[in-house]
């Protein structure tokens, strides 16, 4: 069984069987309070099962607001360490993409859009499911100015996602695990440099 | 749980170092530290986002290294502790997220610990060290904070008497080092330069030390005025040097460093001793961290 944790948008936790069946889930919406709530949500879902059944921990790697995103990744990694379970990193956009591409309303291509602050959005375009049943990106996830998003998507149907289901993230991880694939590296999908510049030359304060 | 000598893993991510400590009672089994200081050096100070990213990267390997060094398994732990503040919010959150994940995974209690109290506790960790004598006045000085505390009981009764209103003492050292074109971190560089300087050469101001400051800021600190005074002094030196077209060093760096350090230490010691007297504490513990 896979424990899935994502804090790229709200705070979301779920337990998903290796076959993709959802065993339990808990979530709160909103981009704040991840650190306050993450422990309680983990306890809630674990109360439904024997923790010994957890074989893997899937973690949403973003994109998402940095501080919140890291809380889920840190919690997932430490949980995995505590139980001796491997971590399955999953790009967060794959979760809503799988939900759409396996739904009755599925259409391709399909883009997932999330708010990236500073009047920008993160955009991932998928052209369907691959042979392993995993969403297939047509290009790397990018940041674009919100005002330019429509032009960037050029008519591709999209959904701006504000809440992410950890159960979907767990389903992606289950498919990746079955296919023996790793979907992304250990570095979160920050898509932005740490946003700092070396200090300007010394300012005069006046004598 | 072993209440006499519990096995506790502590996670500290309040600034630029990812610290994992494992103790059994008062015995330190591991103190694993990963620092992102090199990454901050080019910015001349700690950059919160750089620090937070580095914490996330370092956490898992650091916890594993600490467990290996202490030769304990995660399931052996009796409790988890984590710095809950004060510190850089984004950096703290990484440690708190990890601590909660670990505590839930192991079904063990989690203790949130004030970072300043943690510093004082570090002094009594050595089993050979004398126990803390209560009550005591504790002065904490570092790159991140300058705080004066009245400790009646470390786990239940610590009062923050005052802290810096602007820069921490260590930050002031970094900034003055930059004014003097010395490398980061500034503390050791200023110390080295000051060794051959005269601490009484220049009288720099003592922040929040006027009689009128006693009412509201008796135990608070301020170092930004001092930093500005040093900047003015250096600029004036340079301007006069240019007029004279002086050969050799224009700014007497050892004297500036020594006089600056003297101004900082004077304020720290004076306020700590004042607190000892007012609170009736015989003991004052000084922790430069
Ligand atoms: Zn500290």
Short mmCIF file of C-alpha atoms and ligand atoms in Angstrom, two decimals:
data_model
loop_
_atom_site.label_atom_id
_atom_site.label_comp_id
_atom_site.label_asym_id
_atom_site.label_seq_id
_atom_site.Cartn_x
_atom_site.Cartn_y
_atom_site.Cartn_z
CA UNK A 1 0.00 0.00 0.00
CA UNK A 2 1.18 3.49 -0.87
CA UNK A 3 0.93 6.51 1.43
CA UNK A 4 0.58 9.60 -0.78
CA UNK A 5 1.33 13.11 0.49
CA UNK A 6 0.99 16.37 -1.42
CA UNK A 7 1.19 19.96 -0.18
CA UNK A 8 1.59 21.73 -3.51
CA UNK A 9 -1.86 23.32 -3.17
CA UNK A 10 -3.78 22.34 -0.04
CA UNK A 11 -2.65 19.62 2.34
CA UNK A 12 -3.62 16.18 1.06
CA UNK A 13 -2.90 12.67 2.30
CA UNK A 14 -4.21 9.32 1.03
CA UNK A 15 -3.64 5.59 1.16
CA UNK A 16 -3.80 3.76 -2.16
CA UNK A 17 -3.43 0.04 -2.81
CA UNK A 18 -0.84 -1.24 -5.27
CA UNK A 19 -3.73 -1.85 -7.69
CA UNK A 20 -4.79 1.80 -7.46
CA UNK A 21 -7.78 1.36 -5.15
CA UNK A 22 -8.19 4.22 -2.70
CA UNK A 23 -8.23 3.05 0.93
CA UNK A 24 -8.40 6.35 2.78
CA UNK A 25 -7.92 10.05 2.20
CA UNK A 26 -7.91 13.30 4.16
CA UNK A 27 -7.33 16.85 2.99
CA UNK A 28 -7.70 20.52 3.78
CA UNK A 29 -7.86 23.21 1.12
CA UNK A 30 -5.90 26.41 1.19
CA UNK A 31 -2.27 27.33 0.72
CA UNK A 32 -1.57 27.88 4.42
CA UNK A 33 -1.39 25.79 7.55
CA UNK A 34 0.35 22.77 6.04
CA UNK A 35 2.77 22.46 8.93
CA UNK A 36 -0.03 22.70 11.50
CA UNK A 37 -2.26 20.08 9.91
CA UNK A 38 0.02 17.54 8.23
CA UNK A 39 0.53 15.41 11.35
CA UNK A 40 -3.18 15.17 12.09
CA UNK A 41 -4.03 14.22 8.51
CA UNK A 42 -1.38 11.49 8.53
CA UNK A 43 -2.77 10.14 11.81
CA UNK A 44 -6.32 10.23 10.41
CA UNK A 45 -5.57 8.07 7.38
CA UNK A 46 -3.31 5.72 9.31
CA UNK A 47 -6.07 5.05 11.80
CA UNK A 48 -7.88 3.19 9.02
CA UNK A 49 -5.16 0.62 8.35
CA UNK A 50 -2.27 -1.29 9.85
CA UNK A 51 0.73 1.00 9.23
CA UNK A 52 2.83 -2.11 8.60
CA UNK A 53 0.96 -2.47 5.31
CA UNK A 54 2.56 0.69 3.94
CA UNK A 55 5.24 -0.34 1.47
CA UNK A 56 5.95 2.98 -0.27
CA UNK A 57 5.52 6.71 0.27
CA UNK A 58 4.59 8.86 -2.72
CA UNK A 59 5.29 12.57 -2.51
CA UNK A 60 4.07 15.39 -4.74
CA UNK A 61 7.15 17.29 -5.94
CA UNK A 62 5.31 20.38 -7.14
CA UNK A 63 5.18 22.84 -8.74
CA UNK A 64 3.66 24.79 -5.87
CA UNK A 65 4.43 27.61 -3.43
CA UNK A 66 7.85 26.65 -2.07
CA UNK A 67 7.33 26.78 1.67
CA UNK A 68 4.14 24.74 1.62
CA UNK A 69 5.42 22.29 -0.96
CA UNK A 70 8.49 21.44 1.12
CA UNK A 71 6.45 20.59 4.21
CA UNK A 72 4.78 17.65 2.49
CA UNK A 73 8.02 16.43 0.93
CA UNK A 74 9.82 16.65 4.28
CA UNK A 75 7.01 14.84 6.09
CA UNK A 76 6.82 12.13 3.43
CA UNK A 77 10.56 11.53 3.43
CA UNK A 78 10.80 11.39 7.21
CA UNK A 79 7.79 9.10 7.41
CA UNK A 80 9.40 6.80 4.82
CA UNK A 81 12.66 6.86 6.74
CA UNK A 82 10.86 5.96 9.95
CA UNK A 83 9.19 2.95 8.36
CA UNK A 84 12.06 1.94 6.11
CA UNK A 85 9.91 2.46 3.01
CA UNK A 86 11.15 3.87 -0.32
CA UNK A 87 9.95 7.28 -1.55
CA UNK A 88 8.24 7.64 -4.93
CA UNK A 89 8.57 11.24 -6.17
CA UNK A 90 5.69 12.32 -8.42
CA UNK A 91 5.27 15.62 -10.30
CA UNK A 92 2.11 17.02 -8.69
CA UNK A 93 0.47 17.92 -12.03
CA UNK A 94 0.37 14.22 -12.93
CA UNK A 95 -2.35 13.70 -10.31
CA UNK A 96 -5.06 15.94 -11.82
CA UNK A 97 -3.88 14.84 -15.28
CA UNK A 98 -4.50 11.17 -14.47
CA UNK A 99 -7.85 12.04 -12.91
CA UNK A 100 -8.92 13.79 -16.11
CA UNK A 101 -7.44 11.28 -18.56
CA UNK A 102 -9.13 8.33 -16.83
CA UNK A 103 -12.47 10.07 -16.41
CA UNK A 104 -15.55 9.74 -18.63
CA UNK A 105 -14.92 13.30 -19.84
CA UNK A 106 -11.35 12.49 -20.93
CA UNK A 107 -10.10 14.43 -23.91
CA UNK A 108 -6.64 15.01 -25.32
CA UNK A 109 -4.57 17.03 -25.38
CA UNK A 110 -5.19 18.40 -21.90
CA UNK A 111 -3.34 20.97 -19.83
CA UNK A 112 -3.09 21.29 -16.07
CA UNK A 113 -2.66 24.87 -14.83
CA UNK A 114 -1.87 25.91 -11.25
CA UNK A 115 -1.27 29.30 -9.73
CA UNK A 116 2.43 30.07 -9.29
CA UNK A 117 2.03 33.49 -7.62
CA UNK A 118 3.60 36.70 -8.93
CA UNK A 119 1.00 36.75 -11.69
CA UNK A 120 2.34 33.55 -13.17
CA UNK A 121 0.91 30.07 -13.66
CA UNK A 122 2.58 26.68 -13.98
CA UNK A 123 1.47 24.81 -17.10
CA UNK A 124 1.82 21.12 -18.00
CA UNK A 125 0.42 19.86 -21.31
CA UNK A 126 -0.37 16.15 -21.65
CA UNK A 127 -1.28 14.35 -24.88
CA UNK A 128 -2.73 11.23 -23.29
CA UNK A 129 -1.73 8.13 -21.36
CA UNK A 130 1.34 6.15 -22.33
CA UNK A 131 1.68 2.35 -22.47
CA UNK A 132 2.11 2.24 -18.67
CA UNK A 133 -1.11 4.16 -18.19
CA UNK A 134 0.77 7.26 -17.04
CA UNK A 135 0.04 10.81 -18.23
CA UNK A 136 2.46 11.76 -20.99
CA UNK A 137 3.89 15.30 -20.99
CA UNK A 138 4.36 16.95 -24.37
CA UNK A 139 7.00 19.29 -22.90
CA UNK A 140 8.56 20.19 -19.56
CA UNK A 141 6.28 22.00 -17.12
CA UNK A 142 6.79 25.76 -17.52
CA UNK A 143 5.90 29.02 -15.82
CA UNK A 144 4.10 31.58 -17.96
CA UNK A 145 2.63 34.96 -17.17
CA UNK A 146 -1.04 34.53 -16.29
CA UNK A 147 -1.92 37.12 -18.91
CA UNK A 148 -0.14 35.05 -21.57
CA UNK A 149 -1.51 31.64 -20.52
CA UNK A 150 -4.35 31.50 -23.06
CA UNK A 151 -1.99 32.41 -25.88
CA UNK A 152 0.57 29.88 -24.65
CA UNK A 153 -2.04 27.11 -24.59
CA UNK A 154 -3.29 28.03 -28.08
CA UNK A 155 -6.69 26.44 -27.69
CA UNK A 156 -5.60 23.33 -25.72
CA UNK A 157 -8.36 22.52 -23.22
CA UNK A 158 -7.13 23.06 -19.69
CA UNK A 159 -8.22 23.03 -16.08
CA UNK A 160 -6.90 25.45 -13.49
CA UNK A 161 -6.53 23.21 -10.47
CA UNK A 162 -6.82 24.64 -6.96
CA UNK A 163 -7.16 21.40 -5.01
CA UNK A 164 -5.28 18.21 -5.54
CA UNK A 165 -6.42 14.73 -4.50
CA UNK A 166 -3.62 12.77 -2.88
CA UNK A 167 -5.51 9.63 -3.96
CA UNK A 168 -4.81 10.62 -7.59
CA UNK A 169 -1.16 11.15 -6.71
CA UNK A 170 -1.14 7.70 -5.12
CA UNK A 171 -2.70 6.18 -8.26
CA UNK A 172 0.03 7.76 -10.41
CA UNK A 173 2.66 6.37 -8.03
CA UNK A 174 1.08 2.90 -8.16
CA UNK A 175 1.26 2.89 -11.96
CA UNK A 176 4.86 4.15 -11.93
CA UNK A 177 5.78 1.50 -9.38
CA UNK A 178 4.15 -1.27 -11.45
CA UNK A 179 6.08 -0.07 -14.51
CA UNK A 180 9.33 0.21 -12.55
CA UNK A 181 9.64 3.89 -13.41
CA UNK A 182 10.79 6.95 -11.49
CA UNK A 183 8.87 10.00 -12.65
CA UNK A 184 11.09 12.82 -11.37
CA UNK A 185 14.26 13.42 -9.40
CA UNK A 186 14.70 14.31 -5.71
CA UNK A 187 14.70 18.07 -6.38
CA UNK A 188 11.27 19.75 -6.04
CA UNK A 189 9.91 21.35 -9.21
CA UNK A 190 10.66 24.89 -8.07
CA UNK A 191 10.77 26.28 -11.64
CA UNK A 192 12.32 29.43 -10.19
CA UNK A 193 15.72 30.27 -8.80
CA UNK A 194 15.83 31.15 -5.08
CA UNK A 195 15.17 34.72 -6.17
CA UNK A 196 18.13 36.51 -4.72
CA UNK A 197 20.85 38.66 -6.05
CA UNK A 198 24.26 39.13 -4.56
CA UNK A 199 24.37 42.37 -2.56
CA UNK A 200 24.80 45.60 -4.45
CA UNK A 201 28.07 47.50 -3.89
CA UNK A 202 28.20 49.28 -0.56
CA UNK A 203 25.78 52.16 -0.27
CA UNK A 204 27.03 55.50 0.96
CA UNK A 205 25.38 56.54 4.19
CA UNK A 206 26.72 60.08 4.03
CA UNK A 207 29.22 61.61 6.40
CA UNK B 1 9.38 4.67 27.15
CA UNK B 2 12.56 4.89 29.13
CA UNK B 3 11.83 7.91 31.34
CA UNK B 4 15.17 7.97 33.13
CA UNK B 5 17.28 8.19 30.01
CA UNK B 6 14.95 8.58 27.03
CA UNK B 7 16.38 8.23 23.54
CA UNK B 8 15.41 11.41 21.69
CA UNK B 9 16.09 12.59 18.16
CA UNK B 10 16.06 16.36 17.72
CA UNK B 11 15.66 18.25 14.46
CA UNK B 12 16.88 21.85 14.14
CA UNK B 13 16.37 23.89 10.95
CA UNK B 14 15.88 27.44 12.21
CA UNK B 15 18.69 29.04 10.22
CA UNK B 16 21.36 27.84 7.79
CA UNK B 17 22.37 24.59 9.47
CA UNK B 18 20.45 21.34 9.35
CA UNK B 19 21.15 19.85 12.75
CA UNK B 20 20.18 16.36 13.88
CA UNK B 21 20.97 15.43 17.45
CA UNK B 22 20.42 12.14 19.19
CA UNK B 23 20.67 11.97 22.97
CA UNK B 24 20.13 9.24 25.53
CA UNK B 25 19.30 11.12 28.69
CA UNK B 26 22.15 13.63 29.02
CA UNK B 27 24.52 11.71 26.78
CA UNK B 28 25.04 13.01 23.27
CA UNK B 29 25.15 10.13 20.79
CA UNK B 30 25.26 12.14 17.60
CA UNK B 31 25.37 15.77 16.56
CA UNK B 32 25.14 15.74 12.77
CA UNK B 33 25.26 19.11 11.03
CA UNK B 34 24.90 19.97 7.37
CA UNK B 35 25.56 23.63 6.65
CA UNK B 36 24.50 25.71 3.68
CA UNK B 37 26.80 28.54 4.75
CA UNK B 38 28.94 28.28 1.60
CA UNK B 39 25.87 28.87 -0.54
CA UNK B 40 25.09 32.07 1.41
CA UNK B 41 28.63 33.41 1.35
CA UNK B 42 28.22 35.13 -2.02
CA UNK B 43 25.17 36.99 -0.71
CA UNK B 44 26.94 38.21 2.42
CA UNK B 45 24.26 36.75 4.70
CA UNK B 46 21.74 33.97 5.06
CA UNK B 47 19.13 33.91 2.27
CA UNK B 48 15.94 32.30 3.61
CA UNK B 49 14.92 30.50 0.42
CA UNK B 50 18.43 29.17 -0.15
CA UNK B 51 18.47 27.91 3.44
CA UNK B 52 15.06 26.24 3.16
CA UNK B 53 16.01 24.44 -0.05
CA UNK B 54 19.23 23.22 1.51
CA UNK B 55 17.36 21.91 4.58
CA UNK B 56 15.05 19.81 2.46
CA UNK B 57 18.00 18.37 0.59
CA UNK B 58 20.01 17.64 3.72
CA UNK B 59 17.34 16.34 6.08
CA UNK B 60 16.96 12.71 5.10
CA UNK B 61 20.71 12.01 4.72
CA UNK B 62 21.41 13.87 7.97
CA UNK B 63 18.86 11.85 9.94
CA UNK B 64 20.26 8.65 8.46
CA UNK B 65 23.83 9.69 9.30
CA UNK B 66 22.84 10.59 12.86
CA UNK B 67 21.07 7.26 13.41
CA UNK B 68 24.10 5.42 12.02
CA UNK B 69 26.52 7.34 14.22
CA UNK B 70 24.40 6.82 17.31
CA UNK B 71 23.95 3.17 16.32
CA UNK B 72 20.24 3.22 16.92
CA UNK B 73 17.27 2.29 14.72
CA UNK B 74 14.34 4.66 14.19
CA UNK B 75 12.06 2.32 16.11
CA UNK B 76 14.36 2.52 19.15
CA UNK B 77 13.59 6.24 19.59
CA UNK B 78 11.40 7.24 22.54
CA UNK B 79 10.50 10.70 21.25
CA UNK B 80 11.13 13.28 18.55
CA UNK B 81 11.93 16.94 19.26
CA UNK B 82 11.95 19.84 16.84
CA UNK B 83 12.82 23.53 16.91
CA UNK B 84 9.51 25.36 16.66
CA UNK B 85 11.03 28.85 16.58
CA UNK B 86 12.22 31.51 16.60
CA UNK B 87 13.91 31.36 13.22
CA UNK B 88 13.35 31.62 9.49
CA UNK B 89 9.77 30.51 8.85
CA UNK B 90 10.41 28.63 5.61
CA UNK B 91 13.41 26.86 7.11
CA UNK B 92 11.60 25.94 10.35
CA UNK B 93 8.71 24.45 8.38
CA UNK B 94 10.98 21.89 6.73
CA UNK B 95 12.09 20.56 10.09
CA UNK B 96 8.58 20.64 11.52
CA UNK B 97 7.18 18.74 8.52
CA UNK B 98 9.89 16.11 8.86
CA UNK B 99 9.46 15.83 12.63
CA UNK B 100 5.73 15.25 12.28
CA UNK B 101 6.22 12.68 9.54
CA UNK B 102 8.76 10.80 11.64
CA UNK B 103 6.73 10.99 14.85
CA UNK B 104 3.61 9.64 13.14
CA UNK B 105 5.57 6.90 11.36
CA UNK B 106 7.03 5.72 14.66
CA UNK B 107 3.93 6.51 16.73
CA UNK B 108 6.09 8.42 19.21
CA UNK B 109 5.48 11.76 20.96
CA UNK B 110 6.70 14.99 19.38
CA UNK B 111 8.06 17.89 21.44
CA UNK B 112 8.26 21.43 20.09
CA UNK B 113 11.27 23.21 21.54
CA UNK B 114 12.10 26.91 21.63
CA UNK B 115 15.40 27.43 19.86
CA UNK B 116 16.82 29.72 22.55
CA UNK B 117 15.96 27.26 25.29
CA UNK B 118 17.66 24.61 23.18
CA UNK B 119 20.86 26.62 23.20
CA UNK B 120 20.88 26.82 26.97
CA UNK B 121 20.07 23.10 27.23
CA UNK B 122 23.08 22.30 25.04
CA UNK B 123 25.29 23.55 27.88
CA UNK B 124 24.08 20.88 30.27
CA UNK B 125 24.17 18.01 27.77
CA UNK B 126 27.63 16.90 28.76
CA UNK B 127 27.16 14.45 31.62
CA UNK B 128 30.30 15.91 33.21
CA UNK B 129 28.95 19.45 33.05
CA UNK B 130 27.62 20.92 36.27
CA UNK B 131 23.83 21.15 36.33
CA UNK B 132 22.34 24.54 35.59
CA UNK B 133 22.06 26.58 38.75
CA UNK B 134 18.65 28.24 39.01
CA UNK B 135 17.80 31.01 38.64
CA UNK B 136 20.23 32.16 35.99
CA UNK B 137 20.52 34.91 33.42
CA UNK B 138 21.44 33.56 30.00
CA UNK B 139 22.90 35.69 27.24
CA UNK B 140 22.74 34.17 23.77
CA UNK B 141 24.77 35.72 21.02
CA UNK B 142 24.96 34.47 17.45
CA UNK B 143 24.50 35.41 13.83
CA UNK B 144 20.79 34.85 14.21
CA UNK B 145 19.87 36.29 17.58
CA UNK B 146 20.95 38.34 20.54
CA UNK B 147 18.78 37.50 23.52
CA UNK B 148 18.80 37.84 27.24
CA UNK B 149 16.80 35.28 29.21
CA UNK B 150 15.89 34.73 32.83
CA UNK B 151 15.83 30.99 33.45
CA UNK B 152 14.06 29.71 36.54
CA UNK B 153 13.53 26.23 35.13
CA UNK B 154 14.70 25.18 31.71
CA UNK B 155 11.67 23.11 30.75
CA UNK B 156 8.94 25.13 32.42
CA UNK B 157 9.98 28.66 33.24
CA UNK B 158 12.10 30.71 30.87
CA UNK B 159 11.43 34.41 30.45
CA UNK B 160 12.71 36.37 27.49
CA UNK B 161 13.92 39.63 29.01
CA UNK B 162 15.01 41.29 25.80
CA UNK B 163 16.43 40.80 22.38
CA UNK B 164 17.78 42.73 19.47
CA UNK B 165 15.47 45.26 17.85
CA UNK B 166 17.30 45.10 14.53
CA UNK B 167 20.48 43.16 13.71
CA UNK B 168 21.75 40.27 15.77
CA UNK B 169 25.25 40.86 17.14
CA UNK B 170 26.60 38.31 14.67
CA UNK B 171 24.90 40.07 11.79
CA UNK B 172 26.49 43.34 12.83
CA UNK B 173 29.85 41.55 12.70
CA UNK B 174 29.06 40.34 9.18
CA UNK B 175 28.01 43.78 8.00
CA UNK B 176 30.98 45.56 9.53
CA UNK B 177 33.28 42.92 8.05
CA UNK B 178 31.84 43.73 4.63
CA UNK B 179 32.43 47.47 5.24
CA UNK B 180 36.04 46.63 5.94
CA UNK B 181 36.23 44.33 2.88
CA UNK B 182 36.76 41.30 5.11
CA UNK B 183 35.21 37.95 4.08
CA UNK B 184 32.00 36.34 5.36
CA UNK B 185 31.30 35.15 8.04
CA UNK B 186 32.50 38.29 9.76
CA UNK B 187 32.93 37.16 13.39
CA UNK B 188 36.26 35.36 13.15
CA UNK B 189 37.58 37.93 10.62
CA UNK B 190 36.83 40.86 12.92
CA UNK B 191 38.38 38.97 15.83
CA UNK B 192 41.54 38.36 13.83
CA UNK B 193 41.79 41.98 12.69
CA UNK B 194 41.00 43.28 16.19
CA UNK B 195 43.81 41.30 17.78
CA UNK B 196 46.36 43.95 16.81
CA UNK B 197 44.03 46.93 17.20
CA UNK B 198 43.29 49.37 20.01
CA UNK B 199 39.76 48.91 21.43
CA UNK B 200 39.79 52.49 22.74
CA UNK B 201 40.97 54.09 19.48
CA UNK B 202 37.47 55.12 18.37
CA UNK B 203 34.44 55.56 20.58
CA UNK B 204 31.52 53.96 18.75
CA UNK B 205 27.97 54.37 20.15
CA UNK B 206 26.42 51.85 22.56
CA UNK B 207 22.87 51.15 21.35
CA UNK B 208 19.89 51.46 23.72
CA UNK B 209 22.19 52.29 26.62
CA UNK B 210 21.07 55.81 27.49
CA UNK B 211 19.35 56.42 30.77
CA UNK B 212 16.17 57.20 28.80
CA UNK B 213 16.26 53.71 27.23
CA UNK B 214 16.01 51.99 30.60
CA UNK B 215 12.25 52.31 30.88
CA UNK B 216 11.31 50.53 27.68
CA UNK B 217 14.44 48.82 26.41
CA UNK B 218 16.45 48.00 29.48
CA UNK B 219 17.31 44.53 28.16
CA UNK B 220 16.89 45.06 24.44
CA UNK B 221 19.75 45.50 22.01
CA UNK B 222 20.25 47.53 18.86
CA UNK B 223 23.29 47.30 16.62
CA UNK B 224 22.18 49.09 13.48
CA UNK B 225 23.22 52.54 14.77
CA UNK B 226 26.62 51.14 15.61
CA UNK B 227 26.94 49.66 12.14
CA UNK B 228 26.02 53.04 10.59
CA UNK B 229 28.55 54.82 12.80
CA UNK B 230 31.28 52.45 11.62
CA UNK B 231 30.22 53.02 7.99
CA UNK B 232 30.45 56.81 8.43
CA UNK B 233 33.79 56.57 10.12
CA UNK B 234 35.20 54.37 7.33
CA UNK B 235 33.85 56.68 4.63
CA UNK B 236 35.34 59.74 6.29
CA UNK B 237 38.69 57.96 6.54
CA UNK B 238 38.54 57.08 2.89
CA UNK B 239 37.59 60.60 1.86
CA UNK B 240 40.40 62.15 3.90
CA UNK B 241 42.79 59.53 2.58
CA UNK B 242 41.88 60.44 -0.97
CA UNK B 243 42.47 64.14 -0.28
CA UNK B 244 45.85 63.40 1.22
CA UNK B 245 46.53 60.87 -1.54
CA UNK B 246 47.84 58.70 1.22
CA UNK B 247 50.11 55.80 0.55
CA UNK B 248 49.37 52.54 2.33
CA UNK B 249 46.15 51.63 4.16
CA UNK B 250 43.71 54.50 4.51
CA UNK B 251 41.47 52.85 7.09
CA UNK B 252 43.15 51.53 10.25
CA UNK B 253 41.26 48.23 10.06
CA UNK B 254 42.63 46.71 13.31
CA UNK B 255 41.57 49.78 15.31
CA UNK B 256 38.13 49.92 13.71
CA UNK B 257 37.61 46.19 14.29
CA UNK B 258 38.81 46.34 17.89
CA UNK B 259 36.74 49.45 18.72
CA UNK B 260 33.63 48.00 17.07
CA UNK B 261 34.00 44.72 18.94
CA UNK B 262 34.53 46.61 22.18
CA UNK B 263 31.28 48.53 21.63
CA UNK B 264 29.33 45.29 21.06
CA UNK B 265 30.82 43.43 24.01
CA UNK B 266 30.42 46.42 26.31
CA UNK B 267 26.67 46.55 25.67
CA UNK B 268 26.22 42.79 25.99
CA UNK B 269 28.11 42.50 29.26
CA UNK B 270 26.62 45.64 30.81
CA UNK B 271 23.05 44.53 30.13
CA UNK B 272 23.66 40.96 31.26
CA UNK B 273 25.19 42.11 34.54
CA UNK B 274 22.38 44.60 35.02
CA UNK B 275 19.87 41.74 34.62
CA UNK B 276 21.76 39.58 37.10
CA UNK B 277 21.63 42.34 39.65
CA UNK B 278 18.00 43.30 39.11
CA UNK B 279 16.77 39.69 39.10
CA UNK B 280 18.97 38.62 41.96
CA UNK B 281 20.80 35.93 40.01
CA UNK B 282 24.26 34.95 41.10
CA UNK B 283 24.90 33.12 37.86
CA UNK B 284 25.13 34.45 34.38
CA UNK B 285 25.66 32.01 31.57
CA UNK B 286 27.11 33.29 28.36
CA UNK B 287 26.61 31.36 25.20
CA UNK B 288 28.17 32.57 21.99
CA UNK B 289 26.69 30.24 19.45
ZN1 LIG C 1 20.89 29.58 17.34
#
